[in-house]
mmCIF file of C-alpha atoms and ligand atoms in Angstrom:
data_model
loop_
_atom_site.group_PDB
_atom_site.id
_atom_site.type_symbol
_atom_site.label_atom_id
_atom_site.label_comp_id
_atom_site.label_asym_id
_atom_site.label_seq_id
_atom_site.Cartn_x
_atom_site.Cartn_y
_atom_site.Cartn_z
ATOM 1 C CA MET A 97 41.724 -7.206 -10.218
ATOM 2 C CA LEU A 98 38.933 -5.017 -11.587
ATOM 3 C CA ILE A 99 39.221 -3.424 -14.998
ATOM 4 C CA LEU A 100 37.221 -0.199 -15.205
ATOM 5 C CA TYR A 101 35.852 1.384 -18.346
ATOM 6 C CA ALA A 102 33.322 4.080 -19.235
ATOM 7 C CA ALA A 103 29.927 2.869 -20.438
ATOM 8 C CA PHE A 104 26.699 4.495 -21.553
ATOM 9 C CA HIS A 105 25.109 4.365 -18.077
ATOM 10 C CA GLY A 106 28.188 5.607 -16.273
ATOM 11 C CA VAL A 107 31.299 3.793 -15.173
ATOM 12 C CA SER A 108 30.895 0.038 -15.314
ATOM 13 C CA ARG A 109 33.133 -2.900 -14.490
ATOM 14 C CA THR A 110 33.820 -6.141 -16.278
ATOM 15 C CA LEU A 111 33.722 -8.452 -13.263
ATOM 16 C CA ILE A 112 31.297 -8.071 -10.357
ATOM 17 C CA ARG A 113 31.019 -10.249 -7.256
ATOM 18 C CA VAL A 114 27.912 -9.967 -5.116
ATOM 19 C CA SER A 115 26.844 -11.972 -2.088
ATOM 20 C CA THR A 116 23.445 -12.084 -0.410
ATOM 21 C CA PRO A 117 22.366 -13.907 2.765
ATOM 22 C CA GLY A 118 19.718 -16.577 3.000
ATOM 23 C CA LYS A 119 16.909 -16.082 5.465
ATOM 24 C CA VAL A 120 14.558 -17.915 7.760
ATOM 25 C CA THR A 121 11.011 -16.869 8.459
ATOM 26 C CA LEU A 122 10.492 -16.781 12.216
ATOM 27 C CA PHE A 123 6.762 -16.031 11.960
ATOM 28 C CA GLY A 124 4.082 -15.423 9.366
ATOM 29 C CA GLU A 125 4.894 -17.285 6.140
ATOM 30 C CA HIS A 126 1.908 -17.714 3.807
ATOM 31 C CA ALA A 127 -0.188 -15.223 5.821
ATOM 32 C CA VAL A 128 2.154 -12.459 4.601
ATOM 33 C CA VAL A 129 0.962 -13.188 1.045
ATOM 34 C CA TYR A 130 -2.500 -11.995 2.218
ATOM 35 C CA GLY A 131 -1.182 -8.802 3.844
ATOM 36 C CA GLU A 132 -0.543 -10.074 7.389
ATOM 37 C CA PRO A 133 2.720 -9.126 9.140
ATOM 38 C CA ALA A 134 5.657 -11.551 9.290
ATOM 39 C CA ILE A 135 9.074 -11.684 10.941
ATOM 40 C CA ALA A 136 12.139 -12.941 9.091
ATOM 41 C CA THR A 137 15.855 -12.792 9.677
ATOM 42 C CA ALA A 138 18.835 -12.880 7.348
ATOM 43 C CA ILE A 139 21.215 -15.717 8.296
ATOM 44 C CA ASP A 140 24.960 -16.211 8.133
ATOM 45 C CA ARG A 141 24.938 -18.386 4.996
ATOM 46 C CA ARG A 142 25.194 -16.709 1.628
ATOM 47 C CA VAL A 143 24.497 -17.035 -2.090
ATOM 48 C CA ARG A 144 27.344 -15.708 -4.239
ATOM 49 C CA VAL A 145 26.981 -14.426 -7.779
ATOM 50 C CA GLU A 146 29.849 -13.520 -10.061
ATOM 51 C CA ALA A 147 28.980 -11.741 -13.294
ATOM 52 C CA GLU A 148 31.565 -11.213 -15.985
ATOM 53 C CA ARG A 149 31.110 -9.327 -19.269
ATOM 54 C CA ARG A 150 31.117 -11.309 -22.497
ATOM 55 C CA GLY A 151 32.136 -9.996 -25.890
ATOM 56 C CA ASP A 152 28.711 -10.925 -27.342
ATOM 57 C CA ASP A 153 25.171 -10.454 -25.985
ATOM 58 C CA LEU A 154 24.631 -14.018 -24.742
ATOM 59 C CA ILE A 155 23.912 -14.817 -21.116
ATOM 60 C CA ARG A 156 25.720 -17.894 -19.840
ATOM 61 C CA ILE A 157 24.670 -19.252 -16.465
ATOM 62 C CA GLU A 158 26.711 -21.646 -14.397
ATOM 63 C CA ALA A 159 25.797 -23.033 -11.001
ATOM 64 C CA LYS A 160 28.647 -24.751 -9.228
ATOM 65 C CA ASP A 161 27.611 -26.066 -5.824
ATOM 66 C CA LEU A 162 23.972 -25.266 -5.265
ATOM 67 C CA THR A 163 23.755 -28.553 -3.356
ATOM 68 C CA LEU A 164 22.276 -29.938 -6.523
ATOM 69 C CA ALA A 165 24.209 -31.501 -9.343
ATOM 70 C CA GLY A 166 26.299 -28.891 -11.141
ATOM 71 C CA PHE A 167 24.785 -27.656 -14.368
ATOM 72 C CA LYS A 168 25.482 -25.304 -17.237
ATOM 73 C CA ALA A 169 23.015 -23.391 -19.349
ATOM 74 C CA LEU A 170 23.103 -21.060 -22.315
ATOM 75 C CA LEU A 171 20.417 -18.412 -22.772
ATOM 76 C CA SER A 172 20.085 -17.243 -26.371
ATOM 77 C CA PRO A 173 18.884 -13.708 -27.263
ATOM 78 C CA ASN A 174 15.473 -15.100 -28.310
ATOM 79 C CA GLY A 175 14.970 -16.281 -24.711
ATOM 80 C CA SER A 176 15.449 -20.012 -25.225
ATOM 81 C CA ILE A 177 17.539 -22.011 -22.742
ATOM 82 C CA THR A 178 19.986 -24.768 -23.633
ATOM 83 C CA LEU A 179 20.743 -26.940 -20.637
ATOM 84 C CA GLU A 180 23.461 -29.411 -19.841
ATOM 85 C CA GLY A 181 22.307 -31.712 -17.018
ATOM 86 C CA GLU A 182 18.617 -30.894 -16.862
ATOM 87 C CA SER A 183 16.435 -31.278 -13.790
ATOM 88 C CA LYS A 184 13.347 -29.532 -12.435
ATOM 89 C CA LYS A 185 15.281 -27.694 -9.726
ATOM 90 C CA VAL A 186 17.901 -26.557 -12.189
ATOM 91 C CA LEU A 187 15.230 -25.123 -14.470
ATOM 92 C CA ALA A 188 13.576 -23.361 -11.527
ATOM 93 C CA ALA A 189 16.881 -21.793 -10.435
ATOM 94 C CA ILE A 190 17.619 -20.626 -13.975
ATOM 95 C CA SER A 191 14.193 -19.031 -14.313
ATOM 96 C CA TYR A 192 15.048 -16.587 -11.504
ATOM 97 C CA VAL A 193 18.372 -15.677 -13.127
ATOM 98 C CA LYS A 194 16.779 -15.308 -16.562
ATOM 99 C CA ARG A 195 13.967 -13.077 -15.303
ATOM 100 C CA ALA A 196 16.365 -10.923 -13.233
ATOM 101 C CA VAL A 197 18.510 -10.282 -16.314
ATOM 102 C CA GLU A 198 15.441 -9.580 -18.494
ATOM 103 C CA LEU A 199 14.046 -7.090 -15.957
ATOM 104 C CA ILE A 200 17.263 -5.054 -15.931
ATOM 105 C CA GLN A 201 17.459 -5.208 -19.729
ATOM 106 C CA GLU A 202 13.850 -4.020 -20.105
ATOM 107 C CA LYS A 203 13.911 -1.354 -17.374
ATOM 108 C CA TYR A 204 17.230 0.250 -18.337
ATOM 109 C CA SER A 205 17.312 -0.572 -22.077
ATOM 110 C CA VAL A 206 20.608 -2.415 -21.809
ATOM 111 C CA LYS A 207 21.622 -5.569 -23.623
ATOM 112 C CA ARG A 208 24.898 -6.901 -22.439
ATOM 113 C CA GLY A 209 26.314 -10.417 -22.594
ATOM 114 C CA ALA A 210 27.437 -11.893 -19.297
ATOM 115 C CA HIS A 211 28.786 -15.079 -17.798
ATOM 116 C CA ILE A 212 26.973 -15.546 -14.481
ATOM 117 C CA VAL A 213 28.282 -18.032 -11.921
ATOM 118 C CA ILE A 214 26.199 -18.883 -8.855
ATOM 119 C CA THR A 215 27.276 -20.704 -5.715
ATOM 120 C CA SER A 216 25.384 -21.223 -2.489
ATOM 121 C CA GLU A 217 26.402 -22.056 1.089
ATOM 122 C CA MET A 218 22.945 -23.498 1.769
ATOM 123 C CA PRO A 219 20.504 -25.841 0.036
ATOM 124 C CA VAL A 220 18.644 -24.171 -2.822
ATOM 125 C CA GLY A 221 14.862 -24.272 -3.086
ATOM 126 C CA ALA A 222 14.538 -25.380 0.559
ATOM 127 C CA GLY A 223 12.684 -22.359 1.972
ATOM 128 C CA LEU A 224 15.786 -20.397 2.995
ATOM 129 C CA GLY A 225 15.134 -17.515 0.627
ATOM 130 C CA THR A 226 17.697 -18.706 -1.905
ATOM 131 C CA SER A 227 15.513 -17.866 -4.905
ATOM 132 C CA ALA A 228 15.175 -14.302 -3.592
ATOM 133 C CA ALA A 229 18.918 -14.219 -2.844
ATOM 134 C CA VAL A 230 19.704 -15.404 -6.388
ATOM 135 C CA ALA A 231 17.232 -12.867 -7.840
ATOM 136 C CA VAL A 232 18.538 -9.820 -5.919
ATOM 137 C CA SER A 233 22.176 -10.871 -6.399
ATOM 138 C CA VAL A 234 21.742 -11.161 -10.168
ATOM 139 C CA VAL A 235 19.805 -7.865 -10.266
ATOM 140 C CA LYS A 236 22.671 -6.161 -8.416
ATOM 141 C CA ALA A 237 25.520 -7.828 -10.310
ATOM 142 C CA TYR A 238 24.040 -7.498 -13.811
ATOM 143 C CA SER A 239 22.989 -3.862 -13.273
ATOM 144 C CA LEU A 240 26.476 -2.991 -11.992
ATOM 145 C CA LEU A 241 27.967 -4.616 -15.105
ATOM 146 C CA ALA A 242 25.903 -2.091 -17.063
ATOM 147 C CA GLY A 243 27.100 0.774 -14.840
ATOM 148 C CA ILE A 244 23.770 1.137 -12.985
ATOM 149 C CA GLU A 245 23.920 1.662 -9.197
ATOM 150 C CA LEU A 246 20.843 0.260 -7.440
ATOM 151 C CA ASN A 247 20.388 0.603 -3.683
ATOM 152 C CA LYS A 248 19.211 -2.240 -1.407
ATOM 153 C CA ASP A 249 15.552 -1.236 -1.579
ATOM 154 C CA GLU A 250 15.643 -1.083 -5.384
ATOM 155 C CA CYS A 251 17.314 -4.511 -5.540
ATOM 156 C CA ALA A 252 14.644 -5.856 -3.158
ATOM 157 C CA GLU A 253 11.818 -4.423 -5.276
ATOM 158 C CA LEU A 254 13.214 -5.841 -8.521
ATOM 159 C CA GLY A 255 13.935 -9.167 -6.765
ATOM 160 C CA TYR A 256 10.289 -9.243 -5.692
ATOM 161 C CA ASN A 257 9.194 -8.659 -9.296
ATOM 162 C CA VAL A 258 11.400 -11.555 -10.388
ATOM 163 C CA GLU A 259 9.800 -13.852 -7.778
ATOM 164 C CA LEU A 260 6.339 -12.643 -8.732
ATOM 165 C CA SER A 261 6.778 -13.378 -12.412
ATOM 166 C CA VAL A 262 8.428 -16.778 -11.859
ATOM 167 C CA GLN A 263 6.082 -17.983 -9.079
ATOM 168 C CA GLY A 264 2.902 -16.142 -10.098
ATOM 169 C CA ILE A 265 2.315 -15.069 -6.487
ATOM 170 C CA ALA A 266 4.790 -13.886 -3.816
ATOM 171 C CA SER A 267 5.278 -11.411 -1.007
ATOM 172 C CA ARG A 268 8.095 -8.886 -0.572
ATOM 173 C CA MET A 269 9.289 -10.670 2.584
ATOM 174 C CA ASP A 270 12.091 -12.809 1.140
ATOM 175 C CA SER A 271 13.570 -10.250 -1.240
ATOM 176 C CA THR A 272 13.449 -7.460 1.387
ATOM 177 C CA THR A 273 15.018 -9.578 4.138
ATOM 178 C CA VAL A 274 17.897 -10.866 2.044
ATOM 179 C CA ALA A 275 18.615 -7.469 0.469
ATOM 180 C CA VAL A 276 18.405 -5.416 3.673
ATOM 181 C CA GLY A 277 19.649 -7.929 6.295
ATOM 182 C CA GLY A 278 18.889 -8.124 10.028
ATOM 183 C CA ILE A 279 15.721 -9.283 11.792
ATOM 184 C CA LEU A 280 12.818 -7.573 10.044
ATOM 185 C CA TYR A 281 9.173 -7.005 10.893
ATOM 186 C CA ILE A 282 7.440 -7.028 7.508
ATOM 187 C CA ASP A 283 4.039 -5.363 7.403
ATOM 188 C CA PRO A 284 2.728 -5.269 3.840
ATOM 189 C CA LYS A 285 -0.160 -2.965 4.780
ATOM 190 C CA ALA A 286 1.875 -0.382 6.732
ATOM 191 C CA GLU A 287 3.252 2.777 5.182
ATOM 192 C CA LYS A 288 6.726 1.600 6.174
ATOM 193 C CA THR A 289 6.569 -1.978 4.901
ATOM 194 C CA TYR A 290 9.540 -3.195 6.953
ATOM 195 C CA GLU A 291 11.322 -2.244 10.155
ATOM 196 C CA GLY A 292 14.407 -3.705 11.823
ATOM 197 C CA ILE A 293 13.799 -5.412 15.172
ATOM 198 C CA ALA A 294 16.473 -5.058 17.853
ATOM 199 C CA CYS A 295 16.555 -8.055 20.202
ATOM 200 C CA ARG A 296 17.616 -6.958 23.711
ATOM 201 C CA ARG A 297 19.551 -10.158 24.468
ATOM 202 C CA GLY A 298 20.874 -11.029 20.991
ATOM 203 C CA PHE A 299 18.972 -13.659 19.064
ATOM 204 C CA GLU A 300 20.905 -16.914 19.365
ATOM 205 C CA GLY A 301 20.131 -20.638 19.408
ATOM 206 C CA LEU A 302 18.579 -21.189 15.970
ATOM 207 C CA VAL A 303 18.933 -24.591 14.342
ATOM 208 C CA VAL A 304 17.783 -25.352 10.780
ATOM 209 C CA GLY A 305 16.738 -28.859 9.739
ATOM 210 C CA TYR A 306 16.461 -29.666 6.061
ATOM 211 C CA THR A 307 14.707 -32.426 4.132
ATOM 212 C CA ASN A 308 13.987 -32.774 0.423
ATOM 213 C CA ARG A 309 11.318 -30.603 -1.078
ATOM 214 C CA GLU A 310 8.164 -32.258 -2.498
ATOM 215 C CA ALA A 311 6.628 -29.087 -3.903
ATOM 216 C CA SER A 312 7.920 -25.650 -4.935
ATOM 217 C CA THR A 313 7.099 -22.379 -3.157
ATOM 218 C CA GLY A 314 4.819 -21.443 -6.042
ATOM 219 C CA GLU A 315 2.915 -24.728 -5.758
ATOM 220 C CA MET A 316 2.539 -24.376 -1.971
ATOM 221 C CA VAL A 317 1.337 -20.769 -2.216
ATOM 222 C CA GLU A 318 -1.145 -21.867 -4.891
ATOM 223 C CA ARG A 319 -2.324 -24.766 -2.700
ATOM 224 C CA VAL A 320 -3.077 -22.408 0.213
ATOM 225 C CA LYS A 321 -4.868 -20.032 -2.148
ATOM 226 C CA ARG A 322 -7.091 -22.854 -3.443
ATOM 227 C CA PHE A 323 -7.859 -23.948 0.140
ATOM 228 C CA ARG A 324 -8.724 -20.357 1.105
ATOM 229 C CA ASP A 325 -10.917 -19.893 -1.984
ATOM 230 C CA ASP A 326 -12.666 -23.187 -1.197
ATOM 231 C CA VAL A 327 -13.453 -22.541 2.489
ATOM 232 C CA PRO A 328 -12.743 -18.852 3.144
ATOM 233 C CA GLU A 329 -14.786 -18.791 6.365
ATOM 234 C CA ILE A 330 -12.321 -21.288 7.911
ATOM 235 C CA VAL A 331 -8.985 -20.476 6.269
ATOM 236 C CA THR A 332 -9.187 -16.654 6.434
ATOM 237 C CA PRO A 333 -9.441 -16.598 10.260
ATOM 238 C CA LEU A 334 -6.486 -19.013 10.468
ATOM 239 C CA ILE A 335 -4.454 -16.636 8.319
ATOM 240 C CA ASN A 336 -5.518 -13.698 10.484
ATOM 241 C CA VAL A 337 -4.397 -15.527 13.650
ATOM 242 C CA ILE A 338 -0.978 -16.203 12.076
ATOM 243 C CA GLY A 339 -0.770 -12.406 11.678
ATOM 244 C CA GLU A 340 -1.714 -11.893 15.355
ATOM 245 C CA VAL A 341 1.004 -14.348 16.397
ATOM 246 C CA ALA A 342 3.590 -12.322 14.436
ATOM 247 C CA ARG A 343 2.414 -9.044 16.050
ATOM 248 C CA LYS A 344 2.801 -10.521 19.525
ATOM 249 C CA ALA A 345 6.102 -12.215 18.691
ATOM 250 C CA ARG A 346 7.644 -8.865 17.789
ATOM 251 C CA THR A 347 7.314 -7.651 21.394
ATOM 252 C CA TYR A 348 8.802 -10.891 22.771
ATOM 253 C CA ILE A 349 11.754 -10.702 20.357
ATOM 254 C CA GLU A 350 12.415 -7.089 21.378
ATOM 255 C CA ALA A 351 12.359 -8.189 25.043
ATOM 256 C CA GLY A 352 14.523 -11.274 24.354
ATOM 257 C CA ASP A 353 11.866 -13.502 25.964
ATOM 258 C CA PHE A 354 12.889 -16.815 24.387
ATOM 259 C CA GLN A 355 10.392 -18.967 26.314
ATOM 260 C CA ARG A 356 7.464 -17.004 24.915
ATOM 261 C CA ILE A 357 8.998 -16.717 21.430
ATOM 262 C CA GLY A 358 9.245 -20.541 21.440
ATOM 263 C CA ALA A 359 5.645 -20.939 22.592
ATOM 264 C CA LEU A 360 4.459 -18.691 19.738
ATOM 265 C CA MET A 361 6.552 -20.655 17.224
ATOM 266 C CA ASN A 362 4.686 -23.784 18.318
ATOM 267 C CA ILE A 363 1.314 -22.048 17.874
ATOM 268 C CA ASN A 364 2.426 -20.826 14.427
ATOM 269 C CA GLN A 365 3.348 -24.419 13.521
ATOM 270 C CA GLY A 366 -0.116 -25.613 14.531
ATOM 271 C CA LEU A 367 -1.671 -23.016 12.243
ATOM 272 C CA LEU A 368 0.639 -23.962 9.352
ATOM 273 C CA GLU A 369 -0.449 -27.584 9.853
ATOM 274 C CA ALA A 370 -4.060 -26.409 9.751
ATOM 275 C CA ILE A 371 -3.654 -24.628 6.410
ATOM 276 C CA GLY A 372 -2.096 -27.784 4.998
ATOM 277 C CA VAL A 373 1.565 -26.942 4.333
ATOM 278 C CA SER A 374 3.261 -29.479 6.604
ATOM 279 C CA THR A 375 4.282 -33.011 5.653
ATOM 280 C CA SER A 376 4.727 -36.026 7.898
ATOM 281 C CA LYS A 377 8.519 -35.601 7.660
ATOM 282 C CA LEU A 378 8.377 -31.898 8.580
ATOM 283 C CA SER A 379 6.109 -32.639 11.550
ATOM 284 C CA GLN A 380 8.446 -35.435 12.653
ATOM 285 C CA MET A 381 11.364 -32.986 12.507
ATOM 286 C CA VAL A 382 9.437 -30.363 14.483
ATOM 287 C CA TYR A 383 8.662 -32.854 17.273
ATOM 288 C CA ALA A 384 12.177 -34.352 17.276
ATOM 289 C CA ALA A 385 13.546 -30.843 17.884
ATOM 290 C CA ARG A 386 11.084 -30.138 20.703
ATOM 291 C CA CYS A 387 11.799 -33.500 22.372
ATOM 292 C CA ALA A 388 15.529 -32.666 22.270
ATOM 293 C CA GLY A 389 14.917 -29.466 24.237
ATOM 294 C CA ALA A 390 13.941 -26.790 21.700
ATOM 295 C CA LEU A 391 11.745 -24.047 23.191
ATOM 296 C CA GLY A 392 9.866 -23.873 19.911
ATOM 297 C CA SER A 393 10.041 -25.290 16.404
ATOM 298 C CA LYS A 394 8.159 -24.797 13.177
ATOM 299 C CA ILE A 395 8.347 -25.008 9.419
ATOM 300 C CA THR A 396 10.216 -22.093 7.880
ATOM 301 C CA GLY A 397 9.272 -21.033 4.359
ATOM 302 C CA ALA A 398 6.567 -22.470 2.188
ATOM 303 C CA GLY A 399 6.508 -26.054 3.527
ATOM 304 C CA GLY A 400 5.783 -29.161 1.469
ATOM 305 C CA GLY A 401 9.223 -30.397 2.554
ATOM 306 C CA GLY A 402 12.168 -28.055 2.906
ATOM 307 C CA CYS A 403 13.204 -26.606 6.255
ATOM 308 C CA ILE A 404 12.186 -26.313 9.864
ATOM 309 C CA ILE A 405 13.705 -23.998 12.447
ATOM 310 C CA ALA A 406 14.112 -24.723 16.137
ATOM 311 C CA LEU A 407 14.863 -22.193 18.843
ATOM 312 C CA ALA A 408 17.148 -23.986 21.245
ATOM 313 C CA PRO A 409 19.548 -21.678 23.079
ATOM 314 C CA GLY A 410 22.113 -23.859 24.850
ATOM 315 C CA LYS A 411 20.653 -27.045 23.318
ATOM 316 C CA GLU A 412 21.720 -26.554 19.708
ATOM 317 C CA TYR A 413 23.898 -29.670 19.576
ATOM 318 C CA GLU A 414 21.206 -31.904 21.130
ATOM 319 C CA VAL A 415 18.663 -30.648 18.580
ATOM 320 C CA MET A 416 21.040 -31.123 15.639
ATOM 321 C CA ALA A 417 21.804 -34.668 16.846
ATOM 322 C CA ALA A 418 18.081 -35.456 17.154
ATOM 323 C CA LEU A 419 17.440 -34.202 13.615
ATOM 324 C CA ARG A 420 20.370 -36.154 12.187
ATOM 325 C CA ALA A 421 19.128 -39.253 14.012
ATOM 326 C CA ILE A 422 15.944 -39.128 11.919
ATOM 327 C CA GLY A 423 17.959 -38.819 8.725
ATOM 328 C CA VAL A 424 17.849 -35.106 7.944
ATOM 329 C CA SER A 425 20.603 -32.501 7.657
ATOM 330 C CA ALA A 426 20.888 -29.845 10.354
ATOM 331 C CA PHE A 427 23.006 -26.748 10.909
ATOM 332 C CA ARG A 428 23.165 -23.768 13.251
ATOM 333 C CA ALA A 429 22.126 -20.395 11.885
ATOM 334 C CA SER A 430 22.756 -16.962 13.351
ATOM 335 C CA PRO A 431 20.966 -13.771 12.389
ATOM 336 C CA THR A 432 23.191 -11.386 10.440
ATOM 337 C CA SER A 433 22.822 -7.665 9.823
ATOM 338 C CA ASP A 434 24.669 -7.985 6.494
ATOM 339 C CA GLY A 435 22.292 -7.785 3.547
ATOM 340 C CA ILE A 436 23.396 -7.706 -0.082
ATOM 341 C CA LYS A 437 27.094 -6.863 -0.473
ATOM 342 C CA VAL A 438 29.355 -6.131 -3.394
ATOM 343 C CA GLU A 439 32.594 -7.958 -2.728
ATOM 344 C CA GLU A 440 35.594 -5.807 -3.612
ATOM 345 C CA GLY A 441 38.731 -7.185 -5.283
HETATM 346 C C1 LIG B 103 8.297 -18.325 1.219
HETATM 347 O O1 LIG B 103 9.591 -18.214 1.817
HETATM 348 C C2 LIG B 103 7.302 -17.637 2.077
HETATM 349 C C3 LIG B 103 5.878 -17.599 1.563
HETATM 350 O O2 LIG B 103 5.154 -16.780 2.480
HETATM 351 C C4 LIG B 103 5.796 -17.020 0.188
HETATM 352 C C5 LIG B 103 6.160 -15.543 0.164
HETATM 353 O O3 LIG B 103 6.060 -14.839 1.191
HETATM 354 O O4 LIG B 103 6.523 -15.080 -0.932
HETATM 355 C C6 LIG B 103 5.249 -18.964 1.543
#
């Protein structure tokens, strides 16, 4: 039951539940950081954030089943974090929550204590946009606690700022896709930076394979940047071709031409290998999926471990079995048009 009361910024509630989908990048990760277009889709697995008002101005963060060991943390007003059950991933996840809360506090001059509980239906920090989903969910939930109504685009923009300040470098792709939902063509240089793509035949047959992460998104983005700075005459054209692949893929997705979409995924994978973001395990997963009948397969997200996607309409179970046979987790994923949602009741 929701208890309503009047607050300085309008009518605010004491308990807010928000959910936001994860996402997979179909084409264009890394290149999008340099202004090339990319295609991403929200998927039917969600991050859930519950924010409840506290009587004081402390922020308490609790993560229950982020597919990492449960942890608790207390953020004091001076910005310091007290952790119970510390690990690198836990700290990374908390940084997104902390920054999201700080941004709302700074932008709207609010200071309000909250107990924030996060759960996730997918592995966190695996390249499925969970950091963006956590960031936009906390932005939405904490702002609503303060009586501030932000629309999806505003949540996406603030979520992007959270990612930027935590990672040092980021694109708007993840935060936009998870906030807005659907299959999106992201073009950082266009006047309209994203557009929904309608697939004529319905986009089905996606399988996600997941292995442990060896490096964070920030580290992988930094690694590509160093490589590009070192040999720009080689790496810049590779990045440009990734952009060309995404442009072409848009027309094939609209037409529902899965054979050609798969072929372009394989080209994109080759280019991701070339810019150095694959690992032997990721490449093994990519080839296991193709050998089991996938039309195309590639890394999704930043690489350095994490996830691959395979496009395997009608062969999803064979591909999942092949991935499990090499010791990695696998699940089906379907595009969803549902972006960020406030759960009522
Ligand atoms: C991470 O999901 C995708 C990258 O392109 C980084 C970004 O776009 O922020 C590697």
